[in-house]
mmCIF file of C-alpha atoms in Angstrom:
data_model
loop_
_atom_site.group_PDB
_atom_site.id
_atom_site.type_symbol
_atom_site.label_atom_id
_atom_site.label_comp_id
_atom_site.label_asym_id
_atom_site.label_seq_id
_atom_site.Cartn_x
_atom_site.Cartn_y
_atom_site.Cartn_z
ATOM 1 C CA MET A 1 14.070 -56.476 67.583
ATOM 2 C CA LEU A 2 14.662 -60.175 68.238
ATOM 3 C CA CYS A 3 12.475 -60.005 71.359
ATOM 4 C CA LEU A 4 9.636 -58.459 69.372
ATOM 5 C CA LEU A 5 9.930 -61.157 66.729
ATOM 6 C CA LEU A 6 9.870 -63.939 69.335
ATOM 7 C CA ALA A 7 6.843 -62.367 71.022
ATOM 8 C CA ALA A 8 5.029 -62.170 67.688
ATOM 9 C CA VAL A 9 5.799 -65.805 66.920
ATOM 10 C CA ALA A 10 4.652 -66.869 70.388
ATOM 11 C CA GLY A 11 1.443 -64.900 69.968
ATOM 12 C CA GLY A 12 0.809 -66.471 66.575
ATOM 13 C CA CYS A 13 1.220 -69.977 68.002
ATOM 14 C CA HIS A 14 -1.342 -69.439 70.758
ATOM 15 C CA THR A 15 -4.123 -72.032 70.690
ATOM 16 C CA ALA A 16 -7.471 -72.162 72.452
ATOM 17 C CA GLU A 17 -7.754 -74.072 75.716
ATOM 18 C CA PRO A 18 -8.396 -77.804 75.180
ATOM 19 C CA VAL A 19 -11.267 -77.752 77.692
ATOM 20 C CA THR A 20 -13.767 -74.979 78.356
ATOM 21 C CA VAL A 21 -16.750 -75.902 80.521
ATOM 22 C CA TYR A 22 -19.549 -74.136 82.353
ATOM 23 C CA PRO A 23 -20.773 -76.199 85.312
ATOM 24 C CA SER A 24 -23.910 -75.565 87.331
ATOM 25 C CA PHE A 25 -24.464 -78.210 90.014
ATOM 26 C CA THR A 26 -26.229 -78.488 93.337
ATOM 27 C CA VAL A 27 -24.973 -80.810 96.066
ATOM 28 C CA ALA A 28 -27.732 -81.696 98.532
ATOM 29 C CA PRO A 29 -26.855 -82.193 102.225
ATOM 30 C CA ALA A 30 -28.284 -85.695 101.886
ATOM 31 C CA LEU A 31 -25.286 -86.718 99.752
ATOM 32 C CA ALA A 32 -22.934 -86.483 102.717
ATOM 33 C CA ALA A 33 -25.531 -87.993 105.042
ATOM 34 C CA GLN A 34 -26.211 -91.015 102.825
ATOM 35 C CA ALA A 35 -22.632 -91.346 101.476
ATOM 36 C CA PRO A 36 -23.610 -93.728 98.662
ATOM 37 C CA THR A 37 -20.883 -95.882 97.150
ATOM 38 C CA GLN A 38 -22.698 -98.526 95.059
ATOM 39 C CA ILE A 39 -23.989 -96.697 91.980
ATOM 40 C CA ALA A 40 -26.339 -97.883 89.231
ATOM 41 C CA VAL A 41 -25.534 -95.983 86.036
ATOM 42 C CA LEU A 42 -28.754 -95.829 84.035
ATOM 43 C CA PRO A 43 -28.768 -96.014 80.214
ATOM 44 C CA VAL A 44 -27.693 -92.626 78.852
ATOM 45 C CA GLU A 45 -30.412 -90.630 77.088
ATOM 46 C CA ASP A 46 -29.909 -88.814 73.799
ATOM 47 C CA GLY A 47 -31.953 -85.634 74.183
ATOM 48 C CA THR A 48 -30.504 -83.887 71.123
ATOM 49 C CA ASP A 49 -32.882 -82.748 68.394
ATOM 50 C CA ASP A 50 -31.153 -84.776 65.680
ATOM 51 C CA ARG A 51 -30.101 -87.840 67.733
ATOM 52 C CA ALA A 52 -26.506 -86.654 67.334
ATOM 53 C CA ALA A 53 -25.231 -88.585 70.365
ATOM 54 C CA GLU A 54 -27.045 -91.846 69.686
ATOM 55 C CA ARG A 55 -24.041 -93.787 68.372
ATOM 56 C CA HIS A 56 -22.022 -92.863 71.477
ATOM 57 C CA LEU A 57 -24.568 -93.742 74.179
ATOM 58 C CA VAL A 58 -23.105 -97.133 75.114
ATOM 59 C CA PHE A 59 -19.576 -95.695 75.172
ATOM 60 C CA LEU A 60 -20.692 -92.740 77.303
ATOM 61 C CA ARG A 61 -22.300 -95.073 79.826
ATOM 62 C CA GLN A 62 -19.157 -97.220 79.951
ATOM 63 C CA GLU A 63 -17.035 -94.111 80.473
ATOM 64 C CA VAL A 64 -19.230 -92.962 83.356
ATOM 65 C CA MET A 65 -18.863 -96.375 84.981
ATOM 66 C CA ARG A 66 -15.105 -96.503 84.393
ATOM 67 C CA GLN A 67 -14.477 -93.017 85.721
ATOM 68 C CA LEU A 68 -16.742 -93.433 88.752
ATOM 69 C CA VAL A 69 -14.093 -95.807 90.074
ATOM 70 C CA ASP A 70 -11.574 -92.950 89.962
ATOM 71 C CA ARG A 71 -14.010 -90.961 92.118
ATOM 72 C CA LEU A 72 -14.044 -93.847 94.672
ATOM 73 C CA TYR A 73 -17.512 -95.110 93.717
ATOM 74 C CA THR A 74 -18.377 -98.693 92.775
ATOM 75 C CA PRO A 75 -20.613 -98.970 89.698
ATOM 76 C CA ILE A 76 -23.087 -101.853 89.498
ATOM 77 C CA SER A 77 -22.660 -103.867 86.291
ATOM 78 C CA SER A 78 -24.742 -102.521 83.417
ATOM 79 C CA GLN A 79 -26.197 -105.989 82.834
ATOM 80 C CA ALA A 80 -27.499 -106.144 86.403
ATOM 81 C CA VAL A 81 -28.948 -102.635 86.101
ATOM 82 C CA ASP A 82 -30.642 -103.348 82.772
ATOM 83 C CA THR A 83 -32.099 -106.602 84.099
ATOM 84 C CA ALA A 84 -33.481 -104.756 87.131
ATOM 85 C CA LEU A 85 -35.001 -102.065 84.905
ATOM 86 C CA ARG A 86 -36.973 -104.462 82.710
ATOM 87 C CA GLY A 87 -40.703 -103.956 83.087
ATOM 88 C CA THR A 88 -40.388 -100.618 84.871
ATOM 89 C CA GLY A 89 -41.825 -98.527 82.019
ATOM 90 C CA GLY A 90 -38.523 -96.852 81.246
ATOM 91 C CA VAL A 91 -37.771 -94.176 78.696
ATOM 92 C CA GLY A 92 -38.013 -96.515 75.727
ATOM 93 C CA ALA A 93 -41.381 -97.875 76.820
ATOM 94 C CA ALA A 94 -42.781 -94.386 77.362
ATOM 95 C CA GLU A 95 -41.654 -93.275 73.914
ATOM 96 C CA ALA A 96 -43.145 -96.380 72.332
ATOM 97 C CA ALA A 97 -46.431 -95.502 74.003
ATOM 98 C CA GLY A 98 -46.281 -92.075 72.367
ATOM 99 C CA SER A 99 -45.637 -90.025 75.502
ATOM 100 C CA ARG A 100 -42.076 -88.756 75.650
ATOM 101 C CA SER A 101 -40.419 -89.211 79.017
ATOM 102 C CA SER A 102 -36.854 -88.756 80.204
ATOM 103 C CA VAL A 103 -34.283 -90.646 82.216
ATOM 104 C CA LEU A 104 -34.301 -87.549 84.458
ATOM 105 C CA ASP A 105 -38.043 -87.767 85.151
ATOM 106 C CA PRO A 106 -38.240 -87.683 88.995
ATOM 107 C CA THR A 107 -41.307 -89.936 89.115
ATOM 108 C CA TRP A 108 -39.649 -92.625 87.025
ATOM 109 C CA LEU A 109 -36.378 -92.314 88.948
ATOM 110 C CA ARG A 110 -38.153 -92.817 92.276
ATOM 111 C CA ARG A 111 -39.775 -95.932 90.845
ATOM 112 C CA VAL A 112 -36.563 -97.566 89.599
ATOM 113 C CA VAL A 113 -33.864 -96.511 92.059
ATOM 114 C CA GLY A 114 -32.734 -99.326 94.324
ATOM 115 C CA ARG A 115 -33.913 -102.134 92.050
ATOM 116 C CA ALA A 116 -30.331 -103.297 91.441
ATOM 117 C CA ALA A 117 -29.541 -103.105 95.180
ATOM 118 C CA GLU A 118 -27.573 -99.890 94.618
ATOM 119 C CA ASP A 119 -27.156 -97.007 97.060
ATOM 120 C CA ALA A 120 -27.961 -94.449 94.359
ATOM 121 C CA ALA A 121 -28.692 -94.198 90.643
ATOM 122 C CA LEU A 122 -26.923 -91.863 88.220
ATOM 123 C CA ALA A 123 -28.938 -90.525 85.285
ATOM 124 C CA LEU A 124 -27.342 -88.701 82.354
ATOM 125 C CA ARG A 125 -29.040 -86.912 79.458
ATOM 126 C CA ILE A 126 -27.178 -85.451 76.457
ATOM 127 C CA ASP A 127 -28.886 -82.215 75.402
ATOM 128 C CA ARG A 128 -26.235 -81.124 72.892
ATOM 129 C CA TRP A 129 -23.573 -83.057 71.012
ATOM 130 C CA ASP A 130 -22.164 -81.097 68.091
ATOM 131 C CA GLU A 131 -19.397 -82.742 66.034
ATOM 132 C CA SER A 132 -19.790 -80.388 63.057
ATOM 133 C CA LYS A 133 -16.336 -78.806 63.616
ATOM 134 C CA LEU A 134 -14.581 -82.016 64.653
ATOM 135 C CA LEU A 135 -12.524 -82.381 61.464
ATOM 136 C CA ILE A 136 -11.730 -78.643 61.438
ATOM 137 C CA ASN A 137 -10.689 -77.834 65.006
ATOM 138 C CA ARG A 138 -10.901 -81.290 66.666
ATOM 139 C CA ARG A 139 -13.624 -80.026 69.008
ATOM 140 C CA VAL A 140 -17.026 -81.198 70.199
ATOM 141 C CA TYR A 141 -19.557 -78.801 71.721
ATOM 142 C CA PHE A 142 -21.826 -80.401 74.303
ATOM 143 C CA GLN A 143 -24.327 -80.008 77.106
ATOM 144 C CA PHE A 144 -25.111 -82.646 79.734
ATOM 145 C CA GLN A 145 -27.774 -82.891 82.423
ATOM 146 C CA ALA A 146 -27.074 -85.290 85.269
ATOM 147 C CA SER A 147 -28.696 -86.390 88.502
ATOM 148 C CA LEU A 148 -27.656 -88.707 91.322
ATOM 149 C CA VAL A 149 -30.689 -90.035 93.187
ATOM 150 C CA GLY A 150 -30.555 -91.907 96.491
ATOM 151 C CA LYS A 151 -32.473 -95.131 97.077
ATOM 152 C CA ASP A 152 -35.041 -93.122 99.039
ATOM 153 C CA GLY A 153 -35.745 -91.055 95.901
ATOM 154 C CA GLN A 154 -33.950 -87.890 97.066
ATOM 155 C CA GLN A 155 -31.828 -85.961 94.592
ATOM 156 C CA LEU A 156 -28.325 -85.960 96.033
ATOM 157 C CA TRP A 157 -26.497 -84.116 93.246
ATOM 158 C CA TYR A 158 -27.800 -82.603 90.026
ATOM 159 C CA GLY A 159 -27.192 -79.945 87.417
ATOM 160 C CA THR A 160 -25.806 -79.202 83.972
ATOM 161 C CA LEU A 161 -22.421 -79.032 82.295
ATOM 162 C CA SER A 162 -21.886 -77.355 78.939
ATOM 163 C CA GLY A 163 -18.835 -76.379 76.966
ATOM 164 C CA GLU A 164 -16.347 -77.571 74.387
ATOM 165 C CA VAL A 165 -13.543 -80.115 74.492
ATOM 166 C CA LYS A 166 -10.685 -80.870 72.120
ATOM 167 C CA ALA A 167 -9.935 -84.446 71.123
ATOM 168 C CA GLY A 168 -6.714 -85.525 72.802
ATOM 169 C CA GLY A 169 -6.949 -82.752 75.374
ATOM 170 C CA ALA A 170 -3.674 -80.839 75.564
ATOM 171 C CA GLY A 171 -1.971 -83.561 73.529
ATOM 172 C CA ALA A 172 -2.305 -84.696 69.948
ATOM 173 C CA ALA A 173 -5.758 -85.641 68.701
ATOM 174 C CA PRO A 174 -6.430 -89.100 67.255
ATOM 175 C CA ARG A 175 -6.589 -89.175 63.457
ATOM 176 C CA ASP A 176 -9.796 -91.193 63.074
ATOM 177 C CA ARG A 177 -13.075 -89.269 63.412
ATOM 178 C CA ASP A 178 -14.720 -91.843 65.695
ATOM 179 C CA TYR A 179 -11.665 -91.951 67.948
ATOM 180 C CA MET A 180 -11.659 -88.152 68.062
ATOM 181 C CA ALA A 181 -15.314 -88.131 69.113
ATOM 182 C CA ARG A 182 -14.707 -90.775 71.764
ATOM 183 C CA SER A 183 -11.718 -88.857 73.083
ATOM 184 C CA CYS A 184 -13.971 -85.812 73.443
ATOM 185 C CA ALA A 185 -16.606 -87.945 75.185
ATOM 186 C CA GLU A 186 -14.034 -89.279 77.644
ATOM 187 C CA ILE A 187 -12.837 -85.763 78.492
ATOM 188 C CA ALA A 188 -16.383 -84.410 78.818
ATOM 189 C CA ILE A 189 -17.357 -87.224 81.206
ATOM 190 C CA ARG A 190 -14.226 -86.535 83.255
ATOM 191 C CA GLN A 191 -15.235 -82.898 83.557
ATOM 192 C CA LEU A 192 -18.728 -83.974 84.622
ATOM 193 C CA LEU A 193 -17.576 -86.386 87.309
ATOM 194 C CA LEU A 194 -15.011 -83.967 88.691
ATOM 195 C CA ARG A 195 -18.063 -82.002 89.885
ATOM 196 C CA LEU A 196 -19.420 -85.034 91.770
ATOM 197 C CA PRO A 197 -18.024 -85.099 95.321
ATOM 198 C CA SER A 198 -16.293 -88.329 96.276
ATOM 199 C CA PRO A 199 -17.927 -90.367 99.070
ATOM 200 C CA HIS A 200 -16.619 -89.758 102.568
#
C-alpha cells in the first residue's frame, strides 16, 4: 500500500522537460574545409508577426557572441561588425525603402560577409517568440533560423531550431518576467549553438 502511495505521489510530481527542441540543420563539407574561427555575428532579425522578440534582439546577439566562445569560436566585436555594415543596404535600409529583406537573404549575405575581416558571418532570424505562457508555466515557445556563411559566400551551416524552454532550465526560474525571458533566450541560444560544430 505504501509503495502504491509513493508511486502516486511521484507520478503527481512529474514535470515537463525544461528543454524540448526540434533541430533541422545542414552542415556543408566546406565548413570543415574552411574551418572558420573569426565570426561576425550580424544584428539579429525579428521576423515575428507582432515584433515579439524586438526588445530582446541586442541581448540575443550578445548571447550568441558569448556562447560562441564556448564553442571555440572568436566573435568579432559588434561595434566593428556594425561599422563594417554601414552603407551596405542592410535589412533596415531595405525595409525603409519599402521592400522587405532579411538578414538571411543570400544575396545580401554574399555582399557583406568578410567586411569586418571575419572568416564567416553568422545570421540569426527569430520567426517565433511566444511569451504568452511565461507567467503561467515559465516557458517560451520559439523558432530560430540561422546560417553561417563563409567569406567566399558559401553557406557552411544552416537550418532551423524550434521548441520550448523553461526559464531557469532544470533549476528555479527567476521571479522577474524580463529575467525569465532572458533566461529562456540564453537556453535557446545554447541549444542552437550546440548544433554548430566546433572548428577543428
